[in-house]
Short mmCIF file of C-alpha atoms in Angstrom, two decimals:
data_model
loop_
_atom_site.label_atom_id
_atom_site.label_comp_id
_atom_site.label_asym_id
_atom_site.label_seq_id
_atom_site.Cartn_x
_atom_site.Cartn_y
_atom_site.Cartn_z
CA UNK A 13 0.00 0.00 0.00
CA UNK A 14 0.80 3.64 -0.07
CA UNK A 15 2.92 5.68 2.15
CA UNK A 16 -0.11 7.55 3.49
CA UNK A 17 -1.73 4.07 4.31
CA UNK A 18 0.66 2.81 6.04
CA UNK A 19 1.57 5.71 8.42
CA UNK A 20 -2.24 6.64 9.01
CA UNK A 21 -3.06 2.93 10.37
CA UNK A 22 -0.06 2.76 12.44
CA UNK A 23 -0.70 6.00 13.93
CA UNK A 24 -4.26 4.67 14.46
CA UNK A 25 -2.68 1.51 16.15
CA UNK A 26 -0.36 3.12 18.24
CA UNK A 27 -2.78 5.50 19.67
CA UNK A 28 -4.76 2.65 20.34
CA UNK A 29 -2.30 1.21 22.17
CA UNK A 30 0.13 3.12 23.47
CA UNK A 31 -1.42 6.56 23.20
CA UNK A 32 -2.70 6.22 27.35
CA UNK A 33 0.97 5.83 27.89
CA UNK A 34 2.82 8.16 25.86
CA UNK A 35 0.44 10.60 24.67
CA UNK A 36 0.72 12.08 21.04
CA UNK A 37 4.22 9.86 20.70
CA UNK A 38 2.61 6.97 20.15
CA UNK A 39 1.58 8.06 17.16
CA UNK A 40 4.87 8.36 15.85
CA UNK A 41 6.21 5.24 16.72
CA UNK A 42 3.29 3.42 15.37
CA UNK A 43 3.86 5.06 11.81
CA UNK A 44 7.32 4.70 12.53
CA UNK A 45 6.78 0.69 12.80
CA UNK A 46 4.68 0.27 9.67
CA UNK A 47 6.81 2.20 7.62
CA UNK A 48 9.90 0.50 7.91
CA UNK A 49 9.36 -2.41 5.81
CA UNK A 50 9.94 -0.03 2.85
CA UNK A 51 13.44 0.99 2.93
CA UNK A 52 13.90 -1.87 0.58
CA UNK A 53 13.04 1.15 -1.83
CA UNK A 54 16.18 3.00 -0.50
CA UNK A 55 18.40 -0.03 -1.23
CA UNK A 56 16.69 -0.59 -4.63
CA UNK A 57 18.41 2.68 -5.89
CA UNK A 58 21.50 0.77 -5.67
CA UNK A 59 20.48 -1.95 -7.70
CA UNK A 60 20.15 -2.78 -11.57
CA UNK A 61 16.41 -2.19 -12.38
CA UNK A 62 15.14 -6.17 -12.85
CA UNK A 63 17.00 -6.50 -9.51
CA UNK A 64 15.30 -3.77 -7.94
CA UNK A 65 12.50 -4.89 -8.95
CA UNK A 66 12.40 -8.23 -7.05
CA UNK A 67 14.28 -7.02 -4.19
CA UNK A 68 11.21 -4.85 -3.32
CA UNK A 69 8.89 -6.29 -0.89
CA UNK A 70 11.15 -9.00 -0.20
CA UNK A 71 13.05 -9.65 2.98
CA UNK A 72 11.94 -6.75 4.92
CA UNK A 73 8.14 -7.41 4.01
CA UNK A 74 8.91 -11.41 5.71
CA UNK A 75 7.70 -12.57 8.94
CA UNK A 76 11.23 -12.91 10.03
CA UNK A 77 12.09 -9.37 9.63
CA UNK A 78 8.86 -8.64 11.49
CA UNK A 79 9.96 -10.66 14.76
CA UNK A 80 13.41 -9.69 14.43
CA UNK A 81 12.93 -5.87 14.08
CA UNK A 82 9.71 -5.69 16.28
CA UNK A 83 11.68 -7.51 19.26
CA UNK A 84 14.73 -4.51 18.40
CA UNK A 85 11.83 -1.42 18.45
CA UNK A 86 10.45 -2.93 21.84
CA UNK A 87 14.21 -2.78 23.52
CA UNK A 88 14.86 0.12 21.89
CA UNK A 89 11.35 1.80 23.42
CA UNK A 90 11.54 0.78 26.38
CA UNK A 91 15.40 2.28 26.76
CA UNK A 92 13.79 5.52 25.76
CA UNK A 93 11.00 5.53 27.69
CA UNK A 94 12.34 4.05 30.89
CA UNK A 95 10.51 6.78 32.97
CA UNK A 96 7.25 4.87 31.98
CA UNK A 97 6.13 1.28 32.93
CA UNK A 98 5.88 -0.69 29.54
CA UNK A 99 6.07 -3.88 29.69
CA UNK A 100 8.71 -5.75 27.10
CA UNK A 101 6.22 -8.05 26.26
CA UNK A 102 3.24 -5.49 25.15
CA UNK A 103 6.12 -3.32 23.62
CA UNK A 104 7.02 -6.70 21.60
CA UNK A 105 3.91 -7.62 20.46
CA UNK A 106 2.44 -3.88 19.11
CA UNK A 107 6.28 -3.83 16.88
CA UNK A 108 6.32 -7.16 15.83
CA UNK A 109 2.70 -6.68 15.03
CA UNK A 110 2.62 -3.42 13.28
CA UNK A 111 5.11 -4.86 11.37
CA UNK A 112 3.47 -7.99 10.78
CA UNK A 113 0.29 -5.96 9.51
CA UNK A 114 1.95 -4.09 6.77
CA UNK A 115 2.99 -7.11 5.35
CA UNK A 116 -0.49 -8.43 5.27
CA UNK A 117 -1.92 -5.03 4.24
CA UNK A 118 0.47 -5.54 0.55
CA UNK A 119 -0.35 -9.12 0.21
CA UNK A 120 -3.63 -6.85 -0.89
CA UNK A 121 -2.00 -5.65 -4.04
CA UNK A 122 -1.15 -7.22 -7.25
CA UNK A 123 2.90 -6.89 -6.64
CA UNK A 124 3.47 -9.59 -4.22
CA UNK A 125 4.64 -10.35 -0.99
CA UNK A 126 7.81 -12.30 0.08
CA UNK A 127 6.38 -12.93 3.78
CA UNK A 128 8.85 -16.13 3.66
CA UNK A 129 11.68 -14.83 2.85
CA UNK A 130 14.52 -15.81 3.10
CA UNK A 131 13.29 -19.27 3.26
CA UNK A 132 11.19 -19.28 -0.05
CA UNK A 133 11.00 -16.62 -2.63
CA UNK A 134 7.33 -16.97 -2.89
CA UNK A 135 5.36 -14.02 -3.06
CA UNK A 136 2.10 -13.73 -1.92
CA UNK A 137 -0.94 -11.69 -3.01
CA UNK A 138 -4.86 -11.57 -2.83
CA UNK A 139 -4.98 -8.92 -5.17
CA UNK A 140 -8.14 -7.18 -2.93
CA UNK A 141 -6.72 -3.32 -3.18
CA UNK A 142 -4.68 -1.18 -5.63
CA UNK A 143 -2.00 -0.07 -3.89
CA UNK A 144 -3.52 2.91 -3.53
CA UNK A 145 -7.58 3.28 -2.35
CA UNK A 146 -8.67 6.69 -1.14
CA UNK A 147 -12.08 4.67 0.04
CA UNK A 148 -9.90 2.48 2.55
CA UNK A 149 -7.80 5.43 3.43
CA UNK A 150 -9.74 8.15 3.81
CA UNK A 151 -10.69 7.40 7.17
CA UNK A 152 -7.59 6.84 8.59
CA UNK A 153 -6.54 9.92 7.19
CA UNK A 154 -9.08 12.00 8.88
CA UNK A 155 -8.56 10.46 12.20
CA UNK A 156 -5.01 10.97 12.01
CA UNK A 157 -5.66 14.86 11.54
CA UNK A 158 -7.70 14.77 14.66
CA UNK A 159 -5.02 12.84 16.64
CA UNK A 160 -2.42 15.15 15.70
CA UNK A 161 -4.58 18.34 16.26
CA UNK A 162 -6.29 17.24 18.98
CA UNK A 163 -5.50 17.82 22.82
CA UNK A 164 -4.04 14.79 24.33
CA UNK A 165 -6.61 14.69 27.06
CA UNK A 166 -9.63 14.90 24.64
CA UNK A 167 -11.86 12.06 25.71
CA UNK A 168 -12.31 10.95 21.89
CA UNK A 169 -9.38 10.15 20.63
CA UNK A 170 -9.66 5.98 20.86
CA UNK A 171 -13.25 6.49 19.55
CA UNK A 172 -11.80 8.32 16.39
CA UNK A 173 -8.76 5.76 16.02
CA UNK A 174 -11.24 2.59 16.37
CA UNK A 175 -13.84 4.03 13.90
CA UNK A 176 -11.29 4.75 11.27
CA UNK A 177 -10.02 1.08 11.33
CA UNK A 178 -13.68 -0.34 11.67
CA UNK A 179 -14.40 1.38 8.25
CA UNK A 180 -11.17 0.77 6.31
CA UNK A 181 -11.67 -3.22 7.49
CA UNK A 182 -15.81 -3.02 6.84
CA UNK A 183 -14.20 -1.74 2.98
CA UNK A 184 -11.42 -4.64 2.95
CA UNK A 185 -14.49 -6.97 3.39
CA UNK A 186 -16.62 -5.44 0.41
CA UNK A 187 -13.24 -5.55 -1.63
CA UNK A 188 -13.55 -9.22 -0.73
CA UNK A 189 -17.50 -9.70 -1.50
CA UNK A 190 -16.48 -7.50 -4.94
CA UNK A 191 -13.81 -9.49 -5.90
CA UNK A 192 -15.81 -12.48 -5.73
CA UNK A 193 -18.99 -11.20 -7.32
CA UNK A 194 -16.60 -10.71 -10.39
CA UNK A 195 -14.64 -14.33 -9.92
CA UNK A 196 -18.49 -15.61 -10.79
CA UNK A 197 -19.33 -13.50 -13.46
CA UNK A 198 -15.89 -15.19 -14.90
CA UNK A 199 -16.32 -18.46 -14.15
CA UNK A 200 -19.28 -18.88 -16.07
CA UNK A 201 -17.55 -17.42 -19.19
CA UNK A 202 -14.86 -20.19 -18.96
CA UNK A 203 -16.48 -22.88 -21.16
CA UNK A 204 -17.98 -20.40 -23.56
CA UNK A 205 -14.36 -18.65 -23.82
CA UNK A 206 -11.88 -21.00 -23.44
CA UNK A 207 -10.34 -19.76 -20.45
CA UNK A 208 -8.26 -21.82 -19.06
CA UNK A 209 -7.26 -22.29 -15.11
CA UNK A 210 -5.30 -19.81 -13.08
CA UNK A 211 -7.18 -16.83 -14.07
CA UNK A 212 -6.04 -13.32 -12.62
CA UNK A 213 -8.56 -10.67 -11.04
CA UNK A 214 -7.00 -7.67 -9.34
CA UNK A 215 -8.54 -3.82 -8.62
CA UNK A 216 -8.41 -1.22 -11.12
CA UNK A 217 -6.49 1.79 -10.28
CA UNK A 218 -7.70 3.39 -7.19
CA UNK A 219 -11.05 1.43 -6.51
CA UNK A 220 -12.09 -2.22 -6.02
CA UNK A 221 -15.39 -1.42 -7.45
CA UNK A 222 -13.39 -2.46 -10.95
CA UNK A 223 -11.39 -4.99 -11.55
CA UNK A 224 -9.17 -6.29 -14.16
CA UNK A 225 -8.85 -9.74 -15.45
CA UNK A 226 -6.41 -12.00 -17.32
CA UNK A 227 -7.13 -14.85 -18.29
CA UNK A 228 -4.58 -17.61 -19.62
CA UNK A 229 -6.25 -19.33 -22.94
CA UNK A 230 -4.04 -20.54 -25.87
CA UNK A 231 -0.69 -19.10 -26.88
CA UNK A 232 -1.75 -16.13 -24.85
CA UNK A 233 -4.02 -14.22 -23.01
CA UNK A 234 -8.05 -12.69 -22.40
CA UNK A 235 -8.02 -9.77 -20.90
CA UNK A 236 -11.21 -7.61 -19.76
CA UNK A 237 -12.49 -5.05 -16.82
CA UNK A 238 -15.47 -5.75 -14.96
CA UNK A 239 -17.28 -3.56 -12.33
CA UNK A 240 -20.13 -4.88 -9.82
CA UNK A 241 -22.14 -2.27 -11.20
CA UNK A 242 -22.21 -4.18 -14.56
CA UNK A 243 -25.91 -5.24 -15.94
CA UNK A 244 -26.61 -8.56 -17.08
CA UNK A 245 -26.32 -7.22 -20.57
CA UNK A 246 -23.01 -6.00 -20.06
CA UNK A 247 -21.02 -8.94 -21.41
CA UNK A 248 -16.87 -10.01 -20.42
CA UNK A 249 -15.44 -8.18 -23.63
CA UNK A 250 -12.28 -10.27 -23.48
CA UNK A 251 -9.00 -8.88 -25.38
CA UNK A 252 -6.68 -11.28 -27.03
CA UNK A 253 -2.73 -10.88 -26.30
CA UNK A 254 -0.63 -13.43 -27.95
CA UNK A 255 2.23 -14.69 -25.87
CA UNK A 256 4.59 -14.78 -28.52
CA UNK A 257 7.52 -16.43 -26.55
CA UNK A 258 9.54 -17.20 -29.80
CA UNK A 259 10.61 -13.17 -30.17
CA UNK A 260 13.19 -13.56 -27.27
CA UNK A 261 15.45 -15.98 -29.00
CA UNK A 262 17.51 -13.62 -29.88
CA UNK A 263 17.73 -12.07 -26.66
CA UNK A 264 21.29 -12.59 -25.18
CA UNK A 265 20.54 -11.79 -21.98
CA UNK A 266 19.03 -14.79 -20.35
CA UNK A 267 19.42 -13.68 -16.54
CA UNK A 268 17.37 -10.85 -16.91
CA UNK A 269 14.41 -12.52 -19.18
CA UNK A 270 14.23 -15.09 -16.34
CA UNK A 271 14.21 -12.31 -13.52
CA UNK A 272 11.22 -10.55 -15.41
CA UNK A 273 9.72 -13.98 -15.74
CA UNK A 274 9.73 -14.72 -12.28
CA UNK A 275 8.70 -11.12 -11.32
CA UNK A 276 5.55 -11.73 -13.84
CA UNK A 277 3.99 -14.09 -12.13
CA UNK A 278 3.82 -16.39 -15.05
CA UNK A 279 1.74 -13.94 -16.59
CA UNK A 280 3.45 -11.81 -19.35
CA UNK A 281 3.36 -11.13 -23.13
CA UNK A 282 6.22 -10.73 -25.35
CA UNK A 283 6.26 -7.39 -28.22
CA UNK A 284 8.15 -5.41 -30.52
CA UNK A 285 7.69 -1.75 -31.37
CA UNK A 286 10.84 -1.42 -34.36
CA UNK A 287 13.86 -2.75 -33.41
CA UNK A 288 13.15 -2.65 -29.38
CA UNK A 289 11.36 -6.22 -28.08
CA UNK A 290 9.78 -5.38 -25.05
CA UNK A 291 8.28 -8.03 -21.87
CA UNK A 292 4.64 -6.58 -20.45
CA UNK A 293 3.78 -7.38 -17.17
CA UNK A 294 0.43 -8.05 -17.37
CA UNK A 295 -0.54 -8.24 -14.15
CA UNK A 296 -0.33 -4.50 -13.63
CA UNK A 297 -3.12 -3.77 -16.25
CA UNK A 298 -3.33 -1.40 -19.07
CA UNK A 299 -3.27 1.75 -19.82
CA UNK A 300 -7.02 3.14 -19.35
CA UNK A 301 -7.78 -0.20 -20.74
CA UNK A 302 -11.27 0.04 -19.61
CA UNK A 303 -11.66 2.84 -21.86
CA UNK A 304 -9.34 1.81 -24.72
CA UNK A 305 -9.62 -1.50 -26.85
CA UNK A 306 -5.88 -3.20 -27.21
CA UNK A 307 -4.52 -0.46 -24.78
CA UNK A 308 -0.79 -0.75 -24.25
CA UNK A 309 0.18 -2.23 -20.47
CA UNK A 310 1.57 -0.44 -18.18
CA UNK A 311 4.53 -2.23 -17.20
CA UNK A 312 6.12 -2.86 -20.74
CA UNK A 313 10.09 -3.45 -20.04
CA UNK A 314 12.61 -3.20 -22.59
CA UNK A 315 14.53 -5.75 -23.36
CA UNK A 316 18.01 -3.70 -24.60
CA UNK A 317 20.82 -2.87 -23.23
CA UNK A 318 21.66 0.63 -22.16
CA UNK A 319 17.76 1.34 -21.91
CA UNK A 320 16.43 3.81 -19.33
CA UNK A 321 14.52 1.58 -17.55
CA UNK A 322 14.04 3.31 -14.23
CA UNK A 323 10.67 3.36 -12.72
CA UNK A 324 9.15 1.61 -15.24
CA UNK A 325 6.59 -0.09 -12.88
CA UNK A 326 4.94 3.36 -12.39
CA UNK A 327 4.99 3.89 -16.49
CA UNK A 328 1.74 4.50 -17.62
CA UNK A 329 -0.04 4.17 -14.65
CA UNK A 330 -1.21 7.75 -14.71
CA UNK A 331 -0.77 8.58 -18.36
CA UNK A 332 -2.85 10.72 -20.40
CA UNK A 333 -5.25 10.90 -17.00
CA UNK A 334 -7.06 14.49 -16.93
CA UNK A 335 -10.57 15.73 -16.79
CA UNK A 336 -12.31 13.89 -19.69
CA UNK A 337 -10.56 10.55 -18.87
CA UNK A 338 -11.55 10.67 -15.34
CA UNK A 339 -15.36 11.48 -16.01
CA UNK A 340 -14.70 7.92 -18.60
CA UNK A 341 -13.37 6.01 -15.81
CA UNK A 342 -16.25 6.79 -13.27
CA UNK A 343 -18.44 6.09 -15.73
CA UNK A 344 -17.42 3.11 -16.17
CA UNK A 345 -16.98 1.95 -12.20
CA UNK A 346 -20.95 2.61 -12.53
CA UNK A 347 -21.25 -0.18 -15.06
CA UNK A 348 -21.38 2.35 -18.36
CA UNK A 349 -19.46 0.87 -21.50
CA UNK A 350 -16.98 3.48 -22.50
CA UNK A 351 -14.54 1.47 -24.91
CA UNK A 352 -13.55 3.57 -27.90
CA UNK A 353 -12.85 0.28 -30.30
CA UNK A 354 -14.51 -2.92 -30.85
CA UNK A 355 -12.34 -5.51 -28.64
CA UNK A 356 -9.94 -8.36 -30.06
CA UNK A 357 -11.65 -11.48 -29.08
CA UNK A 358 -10.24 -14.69 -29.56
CA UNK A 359 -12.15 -17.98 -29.30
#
């Protein structure tokens, strides 16, 4: 998840917790605690993009890092606030927790999750929330405001914290009833369409009111979006994306093809635009896809040496968003078609 996210629940947590204790600091150390998985993006800078790329969200987003780091912030609390009776134990278990939580918060998102690390390189995601959802944030945002502005003795401050989580987990579980209202609407296109096991469903950008699927079929892949506001009329309009596997035989550079594989998921299409051959990502969607038949994805990496590819998982993501486009993509959370050309289906 987000930055925001992350800081605005722990802050939440620790005021929860801790605030009765320490007052307004307990706030910062809980967004201290759930944002220190992410300095894996401060060590990524030192590493070759494809690198990067996989070394995100892995060993500091694992349940051993969690332990080991929580048990280090309780010591290191307790030293600091030795004027105050905290208990090592409760000190333990709000770190390690915190910690645990952010994990579990990205196994949300479509990037994945190396909570085993470093004893499998597994990643792990439910693919519930983009990574970032102003619906499941915006209360923890607001109650964080209050926290911060708010008097440490004013009586409310627990009944702020508490509501603000109820709602973000009361819109975690309609993610979940969403997600699975579309998983049906799928299933009973697979016979009809040829889809084949192992099907993908993950949010649209900013909202799990849409969602985007792929789904594997031969030599390549169906992909659609699909709101819960969809009519029965309002037919899977499945887009065909050929695998085409046999353009990186001439590609020399094996190690990195493999780490994209294995960052893909398995799900991944090779193309060329002139002389560059580039792997997409699929699992990251398209560009305003839902608006745009055969819409370029928006994590397409080139394959060539000497290529900028910096921050290419955040290419496209936003691109050519404004005004118009936004009033198109609301219109079609609320189940209006809004593609611009007829789709590629293949059966």
């Amino acid at each position: 998840m987000d930055s925001v996210t992350h800081i605005t629940l722990g802050a939440c947590i620790g005021e929860l917790v801790l605030g009765k204790k320490l007052g307004k600091q307990a706030l910062l150390w809980g967004a201290v605690a759930q944002s220190l998985p992410d300095i894996d993006s401060a060590g990524a800078l030192f590493l070759p993009p494809e690198q990067a790329l996989l070394a995100h969200r892995g060993i500091t987003h694992s349940l051993v890092f969690a332990v080991v780091v929580g048990l280090a912030l309780a010591f290191l609390a307790q030293r600091i606030h030795h004027k105050v009776y905290l208990p090592f134990i409760m000190l333990a278990l709000f770190f390690c927790l915190q910690l645990m939580l952010h994990d579990l918060l990205d196994t949300c998102n479509a990037y994945g999750t190396g909570l085993l690390e470093p004893f499998s390189h597994q990643r792990f995601s439910v693919n519930l929330l983009y990574v970032a959802d102003p619906l499941f944030t915006i209360g923890l945002l607001v109650a964080f405001v209050v926290l911060v502005l708010k008097n440490i003795n004013y009586q409310g401050r627990t009944k702020w914290a508490f509501a603000a989580m109820m709602l973000s987990g009361l819109y975690l579980c309609l993610a979940g009833f969403s997600k699975l209202y579309i998983s049906g609407r799928v299933q009973a296109t697979l016979e009809k369409d040829q889809v084949q096991p192992g099907y993908l469903i993950t949010p649209a950008p900013f909202t799990s009111m849409l969602w985007y699927i792929v789904a594997p079929i031969n030599n390549g892949y169906n992909t659609a979006y699909s709101s819960v506001f969809d009519g029965n009329d309002n037919a899977l309009n499945y887009q065909f994306h050929a695998k085409d596997e046999g353009l990186l035989s001439n590609i020399q550079n094996k190690e990195l093809i493999n780490s994209l594989i294995s960052f893909s998921n398995g799900y991944y299409t090779i193309t060329k635009a002139g002389n560059n051959t580039n792997i997409n990502v699929l699992r990251f969607g398209q560009i305003q896809g839902w608006a745009v038949a055969d819409a370029p994805f928006a994590f397409s990496y080139p394959l060539v040496a000497g290529k900028n590819q910096a921050m290419l998982l955040q290419k496209g993501r936003l691109t050519g968003w404004d005004g118009h486009s936004l009033k198109i993509y609301i219109k079609r959370i609320l189940g209006k078609p809004v593609i611009e050309n007829k789709p590629n289906h293949k059966i």
